[in-house]
Amino acid sequence: GHILNLHKVSGHAPKLTSAKRPFTYALRNECDVPRLYRELAICRTAINVECDYELHHHHPLALQAGLTQTQFNALRHWQSKSDLFDAKQKAVLTFVDEMTLNKGVVSDKTFQILADHFSPQEIIALYQSRLQNSDMKMTQAFSTPTFVNYAVDT
């Protein structure tokens, strides 16, 4: 594979990048919540914060995790195409929408529906998956061709 420009740009702060690596590894590889739901959270967050860069890079990961292309295409307007998603997926999408569109405020009803499908540990993993990508707009700006020459070459 190739190194994403995002990671090349992060090379300017190697201590911070190094400190973040174990957390990122654990989030990607050691969570109990299945990858499908984490990718769903990441992709819906990317849509809500208008970060095409993140959505582009997570599109194939979401498909590999089990999301169908039809579901992926429906994510922008999932509420009107909710029949494409099961109850667990809808719980994740509703949670992410409230987190990203309501300044982090999640209703008790939404949290209870999420808790009906996921353990506390899994909910934290979903939250962290979304939070890990909460700086997506800045990430996108630092990863676009504008910053290609700003990257640290490997």
Short mmCIF file of N, CA and C in Angstrom, two decimals:
data_model
loop_
_atom_site.label_atom_id
_atom_site.label_comp_id
_atom_site.label_asym_id
_atom_site.label_seq_id
_atom_site.Cartn_x
_atom_site.Cartn_y
_atom_site.Cartn_z
N GLY A 1 0.81 -1.18 0.00
CA GLY A 1 0.00 0.00 0.00
C GLY A 1 0.86 1.25 0.00
N HIS A 2 0.21 2.35 0.06
CA HIS A 2 0.92 3.62 0.10
C HIS A 2 0.60 4.33 1.41
N ILE A 3 1.45 5.29 1.73
CA ILE A 3 1.25 6.06 2.96
C ILE A 3 0.35 7.24 2.64
N LEU A 4 -0.74 7.38 3.39
CA LEU A 4 -1.66 8.49 3.19
C LEU A 4 -0.97 9.80 3.53
N ASN A 5 -1.32 10.85 2.79
CA ASN A 5 -0.73 12.15 3.05
C ASN A 5 -1.01 12.60 4.48
N LEU A 6 -2.14 12.21 5.03
CA LEU A 6 -2.46 12.52 6.42
C LEU A 6 -1.33 12.08 7.35
N HIS A 7 -0.82 10.88 7.13
CA HIS A 7 0.24 10.35 7.98
C HIS A 7 1.57 11.02 7.69
N LYS A 8 1.80 11.39 6.45
CA LYS A 8 3.03 12.11 6.11
C LYS A 8 3.05 13.48 6.77
N VAL A 9 1.92 14.17 6.76
CA VAL A 9 1.83 15.48 7.40
C VAL A 9 2.03 15.34 8.91
N SER A 10 1.48 14.30 9.49
CA SER A 10 1.63 14.07 10.93
C SER A 10 3.08 13.85 11.32
N GLY A 11 3.91 13.52 10.36
CA GLY A 11 5.33 13.32 10.62
C GLY A 11 6.04 14.55 11.14
N HIS A 12 5.43 15.71 10.99
CA HIS A 12 6.02 16.94 11.53
C HIS A 12 5.96 16.98 13.06
N ALA A 13 5.13 16.15 13.64
CA ALA A 13 5.00 16.08 15.10
C ALA A 13 5.16 14.63 15.53
N PRO A 14 6.35 14.08 15.38
CA PRO A 14 6.54 12.64 15.62
C PRO A 14 6.21 12.19 17.05
N LYS A 15 6.45 13.02 18.04
CA LYS A 15 6.14 12.61 19.42
C LYS A 15 4.63 12.49 19.62
N LEU A 16 3.89 13.44 19.08
CA LEU A 16 2.42 13.37 19.19
C LEU A 16 1.87 12.20 18.39
N THR A 17 2.41 12.02 17.20
CA THR A 17 1.98 10.90 16.36
C THR A 17 2.28 9.57 17.05
N SER A 18 3.44 9.48 17.63
CA SER A 18 3.84 8.25 18.33
C SER A 18 2.95 7.99 19.55
N ALA A 19 2.62 9.04 20.26
CA ALA A 19 1.77 8.89 21.45
C ALA A 19 0.36 8.43 21.08
N LYS A 20 -0.12 8.84 19.92
CA LYS A 20 -1.48 8.51 19.49
C LYS A 20 -1.56 7.09 18.92
N ARG A 21 -0.45 6.57 18.47
CA ARG A 21 -0.44 5.28 17.77
C ARG A 21 -1.04 4.12 18.58
N PRO A 22 -0.69 3.92 19.86
CA PRO A 22 -1.29 2.79 20.60
C PRO A 22 -2.82 2.90 20.74
N PHE A 23 -3.31 4.12 20.94
CA PHE A 23 -4.76 4.32 21.03
C PHE A 23 -5.43 3.96 19.71
N THR A 24 -4.86 4.46 18.63
CA THR A 24 -5.42 4.20 17.31
C THR A 24 -5.39 2.71 16.99
N TYR A 25 -4.29 2.05 17.34
CA TYR A 25 -4.18 0.61 17.11
C TYR A 25 -5.26 -0.13 17.89
N ALA A 26 -5.42 0.21 19.16
CA ALA A 26 -6.43 -0.45 19.99
C ALA A 26 -7.83 -0.22 19.43
N LEU A 27 -8.10 1.00 19.00
CA LEU A 27 -9.41 1.32 18.44
C LEU A 27 -9.68 0.52 17.19
N ARG A 28 -8.68 0.35 16.35
CA ARG A 28 -8.86 -0.37 15.09
C ARG A 28 -8.85 -1.89 15.25
N ASN A 29 -8.10 -2.39 16.21
CA ASN A 29 -7.85 -3.83 16.24
C ASN A 29 -8.24 -4.56 17.52
N GLU A 30 -8.56 -3.86 18.57
CA GLU A 30 -8.80 -4.55 19.85
C GLU A 30 -10.15 -4.24 20.47
N CYS A 31 -11.06 -3.70 19.70
CA CYS A 31 -12.39 -3.38 20.23
C CYS A 31 -13.32 -4.58 20.12
N ASP A 32 -14.24 -4.66 21.06
CA ASP A 32 -15.24 -5.73 21.03
C ASP A 32 -16.35 -5.46 20.04
N VAL A 33 -16.62 -4.19 19.77
CA VAL A 33 -17.70 -3.86 18.84
C VAL A 33 -17.24 -4.20 17.42
N PRO A 34 -18.05 -4.91 16.67
CA PRO A 34 -17.66 -5.30 15.31
C PRO A 34 -17.32 -4.10 14.43
N ARG A 35 -16.38 -4.33 13.54
CA ARG A 35 -15.88 -3.28 12.66
C ARG A 35 -17.00 -2.61 11.86
N LEU A 36 -18.00 -3.37 11.48
CA LEU A 36 -19.11 -2.83 10.70
C LEU A 36 -19.71 -1.60 11.38
N TYR A 37 -19.95 -1.70 12.68
CA TYR A 37 -20.61 -0.61 13.40
C TYR A 37 -19.66 0.57 13.59
N ARG A 38 -18.38 0.29 13.78
CA ARG A 38 -17.40 1.39 13.88
C ARG A 38 -17.29 2.12 12.55
N GLU A 39 -17.26 1.37 11.44
CA GLU A 39 -17.19 2.02 10.12
C GLU A 39 -18.46 2.80 9.83
N LEU A 40 -19.58 2.29 10.26
CA LEU A 40 -20.84 3.01 10.10
C LEU A 40 -20.78 4.35 10.84
N ALA A 41 -20.25 4.32 12.06
CA ALA A 41 -20.11 5.55 12.85
C ALA A 41 -19.15 6.53 12.18
N ILE A 42 -18.04 6.02 11.68
CA ILE A 42 -17.05 6.87 11.04
C ILE A 42 -17.62 7.50 9.77
N CYS A 43 -18.25 6.69 8.93
CA CYS A 43 -18.78 7.20 7.66
C CYS A 43 -19.90 8.20 7.87
N ARG A 44 -20.80 7.92 8.81
CA ARG A 44 -21.90 8.87 9.06
C ARG A 44 -21.35 10.17 9.65
N THR A 45 -20.35 10.09 10.50
CA THR A 45 -19.72 11.29 11.03
C THR A 45 -19.10 12.09 9.90
N ALA A 46 -18.40 11.42 9.00
CA ALA A 46 -17.78 12.10 7.86
C ALA A 46 -18.82 12.84 7.03
N ILE A 47 -19.96 12.23 6.83
CA ILE A 47 -21.04 12.89 6.09
C ILE A 47 -21.54 14.11 6.85
N ASN A 48 -21.77 13.95 8.14
CA ASN A 48 -22.33 15.04 8.93
C ASN A 48 -21.40 16.24 9.05
N VAL A 49 -20.10 16.00 9.06
CA VAL A 49 -19.15 17.12 9.17
C VAL A 49 -18.57 17.50 7.81
N GLU A 50 -19.13 16.90 6.76
CA GLU A 50 -18.76 17.21 5.37
C GLU A 50 -17.27 16.99 5.10
N CYS A 51 -16.79 15.83 5.45
CA CYS A 51 -15.39 15.48 5.22
C CYS A 51 -15.30 14.37 4.17
N ASP A 52 -15.23 14.79 2.92
CA ASP A 52 -15.17 13.84 1.82
C ASP A 52 -13.91 12.99 1.85
N TYR A 53 -12.81 13.56 2.34
CA TYR A 53 -11.55 12.82 2.43
C TYR A 53 -11.73 11.56 3.27
N GLU A 54 -12.28 11.72 4.46
CA GLU A 54 -12.48 10.59 5.38
C GLU A 54 -13.47 9.58 4.80
N LEU A 55 -14.54 10.08 4.22
CA LEU A 55 -15.55 9.21 3.63
C LEU A 55 -14.94 8.40 2.48
N HIS A 56 -14.14 9.04 1.67
CA HIS A 56 -13.48 8.36 0.55
C HIS A 56 -12.59 7.22 1.04
N HIS A 57 -11.82 7.47 2.09
CA HIS A 57 -10.90 6.45 2.58
C HIS A 57 -11.59 5.35 3.37
N HIS A 58 -12.74 5.65 3.97
CA HIS A 58 -13.44 4.62 4.75
C HIS A 58 -14.49 3.88 3.94
N HIS A 59 -14.80 4.34 2.75
CA HIS A 59 -15.76 3.65 1.90
C HIS A 59 -15.37 2.19 1.69
N PRO A 60 -14.16 1.89 1.21
CA PRO A 60 -13.81 0.47 1.02
C PRO A 60 -13.74 -0.30 2.34
N LEU A 61 -13.34 0.36 3.41
CA LEU A 61 -13.27 -0.31 4.72
C LEU A 61 -14.67 -0.69 5.20
N ALA A 62 -15.63 0.19 4.96
CA ALA A 62 -17.02 -0.09 5.35
C ALA A 62 -17.56 -1.28 4.56
N LEU A 63 -17.23 -1.33 3.28
CA LEU A 63 -17.69 -2.46 2.46
C LEU A 63 -17.02 -3.76 2.91
N GLN A 64 -15.74 -3.70 3.21
CA GLN A 64 -15.03 -4.89 3.70
C GLN A 64 -15.60 -5.37 5.03
N ALA A 65 -16.10 -4.42 5.82
CA ALA A 65 -16.66 -4.77 7.13
C ALA A 65 -18.07 -5.35 7.04
N GLY A 66 -18.70 -5.24 5.85
CA GLY A 66 -20.01 -5.85 5.68
C GLY A 66 -21.13 -4.92 5.28
N LEU A 67 -20.87 -3.62 5.21
CA LEU A 67 -21.89 -2.70 4.73
C LEU A 67 -22.04 -2.93 3.23
N THR A 68 -23.25 -2.92 2.73
CA THR A 68 -23.44 -3.10 1.29
C THR A 68 -23.27 -1.76 0.58
N GLN A 69 -23.02 -1.82 -0.72
CA GLN A 69 -22.89 -0.59 -1.49
C GLN A 69 -24.20 0.19 -1.46
N THR A 70 -25.32 -0.51 -1.49
CA THR A 70 -26.63 0.15 -1.42
C THR A 70 -26.78 0.90 -0.09
N GLN A 71 -26.36 0.27 1.00
CA GLN A 71 -26.42 0.93 2.30
C GLN A 71 -25.49 2.15 2.34
N PHE A 72 -24.28 1.97 1.82
CA PHE A 72 -23.33 3.08 1.80
C PHE A 72 -23.92 4.26 1.03
N ASN A 73 -24.51 3.99 -0.12
CA ASN A 73 -25.11 5.05 -0.94
C ASN A 73 -26.26 5.73 -0.22
N ALA A 74 -26.92 5.02 0.66
CA ALA A 74 -28.08 5.56 1.38
C ALA A 74 -27.71 6.33 2.64
N LEU A 75 -26.46 6.31 3.05
CA LEU A 75 -26.07 6.92 4.33
C LEU A 75 -26.39 8.40 4.43
N ARG A 76 -26.29 9.13 3.35
CA ARG A 76 -26.55 10.58 3.40
C ARG A 76 -27.99 10.87 3.82
N HIS A 77 -28.91 10.02 3.42
CA HIS A 77 -30.34 10.22 3.73
C HIS A 77 -30.92 8.93 4.30
N TRP A 78 -30.22 8.39 5.28
CA TRP A 78 -30.58 7.07 5.79
C TRP A 78 -31.98 7.03 6.40
N GLN A 79 -32.44 8.14 6.98
CA GLN A 79 -33.75 8.13 7.62
C GLN A 79 -34.86 7.82 6.62
N SER A 80 -34.73 8.30 5.39
CA SER A 80 -35.76 8.04 4.38
C SER A 80 -35.56 6.68 3.71
N LYS A 81 -34.45 6.03 4.02
CA LYS A 81 -34.18 4.70 3.47
C LYS A 81 -33.87 3.73 4.62
N SER A 82 -34.53 3.95 5.73
CA SER A 82 -34.22 3.20 6.95
C SER A 82 -34.49 1.71 6.83
N ASP A 83 -35.31 1.31 5.86
CA ASP A 83 -35.58 -0.11 5.67
C ASP A 83 -34.33 -0.88 5.23
N LEU A 84 -33.29 -0.17 4.80
CA LEU A 84 -32.03 -0.82 4.39
C LEU A 84 -31.15 -1.19 5.59
N PHE A 85 -31.51 -0.68 6.76
CA PHE A 85 -30.67 -0.86 7.94
C PHE A 85 -31.42 -1.63 9.03
N ASP A 86 -30.69 -2.48 9.74
CA ASP A 86 -31.32 -3.22 10.84
C ASP A 86 -31.36 -2.33 12.09
N ALA A 87 -31.97 -2.84 13.14
CA ALA A 87 -32.18 -2.05 14.35
C ALA A 87 -30.87 -1.59 14.98
N LYS A 88 -29.86 -2.45 14.98
CA LYS A 88 -28.56 -2.08 15.54
C LYS A 88 -27.90 -0.97 14.74
N GLN A 89 -27.97 -1.08 13.43
CA GLN A 89 -27.40 -0.06 12.57
C GLN A 89 -28.12 1.27 12.74
N LYS A 90 -29.43 1.22 12.85
CA LYS A 90 -30.21 2.44 13.07
C LYS A 90 -29.85 3.09 14.41
N ALA A 91 -29.61 2.27 15.42
CA ALA A 91 -29.22 2.80 16.73
C ALA A 91 -27.89 3.55 16.62
N VAL A 92 -26.94 2.98 15.89
CA VAL A 92 -25.64 3.63 15.70
C VAL A 92 -25.81 4.94 14.92
N LEU A 93 -26.57 4.89 13.84
CA LEU A 93 -26.76 6.08 13.01
C LEU A 93 -27.45 7.21 13.79
N THR A 94 -28.45 6.87 14.57
CA THR A 94 -29.15 7.87 15.37
C THR A 94 -28.21 8.47 16.41
N PHE A 95 -27.43 7.62 17.08
CA PHE A 95 -26.45 8.06 18.07
C PHE A 95 -25.45 9.03 17.43
N VAL A 96 -24.91 8.66 16.29
CA VAL A 96 -23.92 9.51 15.61
C VAL A 96 -24.55 10.83 15.18
N ASP A 97 -25.75 10.77 14.65
CA ASP A 97 -26.42 12.00 14.24
C ASP A 97 -26.60 12.96 15.42
N GLU A 98 -27.04 12.44 16.54
CA GLU A 98 -27.23 13.31 17.71
C GLU A 98 -25.89 13.83 18.22
N MET A 99 -24.87 12.99 18.23
CA MET A 99 -23.54 13.43 18.68
C MET A 99 -22.98 14.52 17.80
N THR A 100 -23.10 14.36 16.50
CA THR A 100 -22.45 15.29 15.58
C THR A 100 -23.31 16.51 15.22
N LEU A 101 -24.60 16.36 15.28
CA LEU A 101 -25.48 17.46 14.86
C LEU A 101 -26.08 18.22 16.04
N ASN A 102 -25.99 17.67 17.25
CA ASN A 102 -26.56 18.30 18.44
C ASN A 102 -25.48 18.68 19.46
N LYS A 103 -24.30 18.98 18.97
CA LYS A 103 -23.19 19.41 19.83
C LYS A 103 -22.90 18.41 20.95
N GLY A 104 -22.98 17.14 20.63
CA GLY A 104 -22.64 16.10 21.59
C GLY A 104 -23.76 15.67 22.51
N VAL A 105 -24.92 16.27 22.38
CA VAL A 105 -26.06 15.93 23.26
C VAL A 105 -26.82 14.75 22.66
N VAL A 106 -26.88 13.67 23.43
CA VAL A 106 -27.62 12.48 23.02
C VAL A 106 -28.80 12.32 23.96
N SER A 107 -29.97 12.14 23.39
CA SER A 107 -31.17 12.01 24.22
C SER A 107 -31.13 10.70 25.00
N ASP A 108 -31.85 10.69 26.11
CA ASP A 108 -31.95 9.48 26.93
C ASP A 108 -32.55 8.34 26.11
N LYS A 109 -33.54 8.65 25.29
CA LYS A 109 -34.19 7.63 24.47
C LYS A 109 -33.18 7.00 23.50
N THR A 110 -32.41 7.83 22.83
CA THR A 110 -31.41 7.32 21.88
C THR A 110 -30.36 6.49 22.60
N PHE A 111 -29.91 6.98 23.75
CA PHE A 111 -28.90 6.24 24.50
C PHE A 111 -29.46 4.89 24.96
N GLN A 112 -30.70 4.85 25.38
CA GLN A 112 -31.30 3.59 25.83
C GLN A 112 -31.41 2.60 24.67
N ILE A 113 -31.80 3.09 23.50
CA ILE A 113 -31.88 2.21 22.33
C ILE A 113 -30.50 1.67 21.99
N LEU A 114 -29.48 2.52 22.06
CA LEU A 114 -28.11 2.08 21.81
C LEU A 114 -27.70 1.02 22.85
N ALA A 115 -28.05 1.27 24.12
CA ALA A 115 -27.70 0.35 25.21
C ALA A 115 -28.45 -0.98 25.10
N ASP A 116 -29.57 -0.99 24.41
CA ASP A 116 -30.29 -2.24 24.18
C ASP A 116 -29.53 -3.17 23.23
N HIS A 117 -28.64 -2.60 22.43
CA HIS A 117 -27.92 -3.36 21.41
C HIS A 117 -26.42 -3.53 21.70
N PHE A 118 -25.88 -2.65 22.54
CA PHE A 118 -24.43 -2.66 22.76
C PHE A 118 -24.10 -2.58 24.24
N SER A 119 -23.00 -3.21 24.63
CA SER A 119 -22.53 -3.15 26.01
C SER A 119 -21.91 -1.77 26.25
N PRO A 120 -21.71 -1.41 27.52
CA PRO A 120 -21.04 -0.12 27.80
C PRO A 120 -19.67 -0.03 27.11
N GLN A 121 -18.93 -1.11 27.10
CA GLN A 121 -17.61 -1.12 26.45
C GLN A 121 -17.75 -0.86 24.94
N GLU A 122 -18.74 -1.46 24.33
CA GLU A 122 -18.96 -1.27 22.90
C GLU A 122 -19.42 0.16 22.59
N ILE A 123 -20.24 0.73 23.47
CA ILE A 123 -20.69 2.11 23.27
C ILE A 123 -19.51 3.07 23.31
N ILE A 124 -18.59 2.84 24.24
CA ILE A 124 -17.40 3.69 24.31
C ILE A 124 -16.57 3.54 23.04
N ALA A 125 -16.46 2.33 22.52
CA ALA A 125 -15.71 2.13 21.27
C ALA A 125 -16.38 2.86 20.11
N LEU A 126 -17.70 2.82 20.06
CA LEU A 126 -18.42 3.57 19.02
C LEU A 126 -18.19 5.07 19.18
N TYR A 127 -18.29 5.52 20.41
CA TYR A 127 -18.07 6.94 20.69
C TYR A 127 -16.64 7.34 20.29
N GLN A 128 -15.68 6.55 20.67
CA GLN A 128 -14.29 6.87 20.35
C GLN A 128 -14.04 6.80 18.84
N SER A 129 -14.70 5.89 18.14
CA SER A 129 -14.57 5.82 16.68
C SER A 129 -15.05 7.12 16.06
N ARG A 130 -16.15 7.61 16.56
CA ARG A 130 -16.68 8.87 16.05
C ARG A 130 -15.81 10.03 16.50
N LEU A 131 -15.39 10.01 17.76
CA LEU A 131 -14.57 11.08 18.31
C LEU A 131 -13.20 11.13 17.63
N GLN A 132 -12.63 9.97 17.39
CA GLN A 132 -11.33 9.89 16.72
C GLN A 132 -11.36 10.67 15.42
N ASN A 133 -12.52 10.75 14.83
CA ASN A 133 -12.66 11.42 13.55
C ASN A 133 -13.37 12.77 13.67
N SER A 134 -13.47 13.30 14.88
CA SER A 134 -14.17 14.56 15.07
C SER A 134 -13.41 15.74 14.50
N ASP A 135 -12.12 15.56 14.25
CA ASP A 135 -11.32 16.63 13.66
C ASP A 135 -11.20 16.43 12.15
N MET A 136 -12.19 15.78 11.57
CA MET A 136 -12.12 15.41 10.16
C MET A 136 -11.93 16.58 9.21
N LYS A 137 -12.60 17.70 9.45
CA LYS A 137 -12.46 18.82 8.53
C LYS A 137 -11.03 19.32 8.50
N MET A 138 -10.39 19.40 9.65
CA MET A 138 -8.98 19.81 9.67
C MET A 138 -8.11 18.72 9.06
N THR A 139 -8.45 17.47 9.32
CA THR A 139 -7.72 16.37 8.73
C THR A 139 -7.81 16.45 7.21
N GLN A 140 -9.00 16.72 6.72
CA GLN A 140 -9.19 16.84 5.27
C GLN A 140 -8.31 17.95 4.72
N ALA A 141 -8.29 19.09 5.37
CA ALA A 141 -7.51 20.22 4.89
C ALA A 141 -6.02 19.88 4.84
N PHE A 142 -5.55 19.13 5.81
CA PHE A 142 -4.13 18.77 5.86
C PHE A 142 -3.79 17.60 4.95
N SER A 143 -4.78 16.99 4.36
CA SER A 143 -4.54 15.80 3.56
C SER A 143 -4.80 16.02 2.08
N THR A 144 -5.28 17.18 1.73
CA THR A 144 -5.57 17.47 0.34
C THR A 144 -4.30 17.86 -0.40
N PRO A 145 -4.35 17.92 -1.72
CA PRO A 145 -3.16 18.27 -2.50
C PRO A 145 -2.50 19.57 -2.08
N THR A 146 -3.26 20.50 -1.49
CA THR A 146 -2.68 21.76 -1.04
C THR A 146 -1.49 21.51 -0.11
N PHE A 147 -1.57 20.47 0.69
CA PHE A 147 -0.55 20.20 1.68
C PHE A 147 0.40 19.06 1.28
N VAL A 148 0.34 18.63 0.04
CA VAL A 148 1.20 17.54 -0.38
C VAL A 148 2.66 17.88 -0.17
N ASN A 149 3.08 19.09 -0.49
CA ASN A 149 4.47 19.47 -0.33
C ASN A 149 4.83 19.75 1.12
N TYR A 150 3.84 19.76 1.99
CA TYR A 150 4.06 19.97 3.41
C TYR A 150 4.37 18.65 4.13
N ALA A 151 4.14 17.56 3.44
CA ALA A 151 4.32 16.24 4.04
C ALA A 151 5.79 15.95 4.29
N VAL A 152 6.00 15.08 5.26
CA VAL A 152 7.34 14.57 5.52
C VAL A 152 7.54 13.37 4.61
N ASP A 153 8.53 13.43 3.75
CA ASP A 153 8.77 12.32 2.83
C ASP A 153 9.36 11.13 3.57
N THR A 154 9.00 9.94 3.11
CA THR A 154 9.51 8.73 3.74
C THR A 154 10.67 8.19 2.96
#
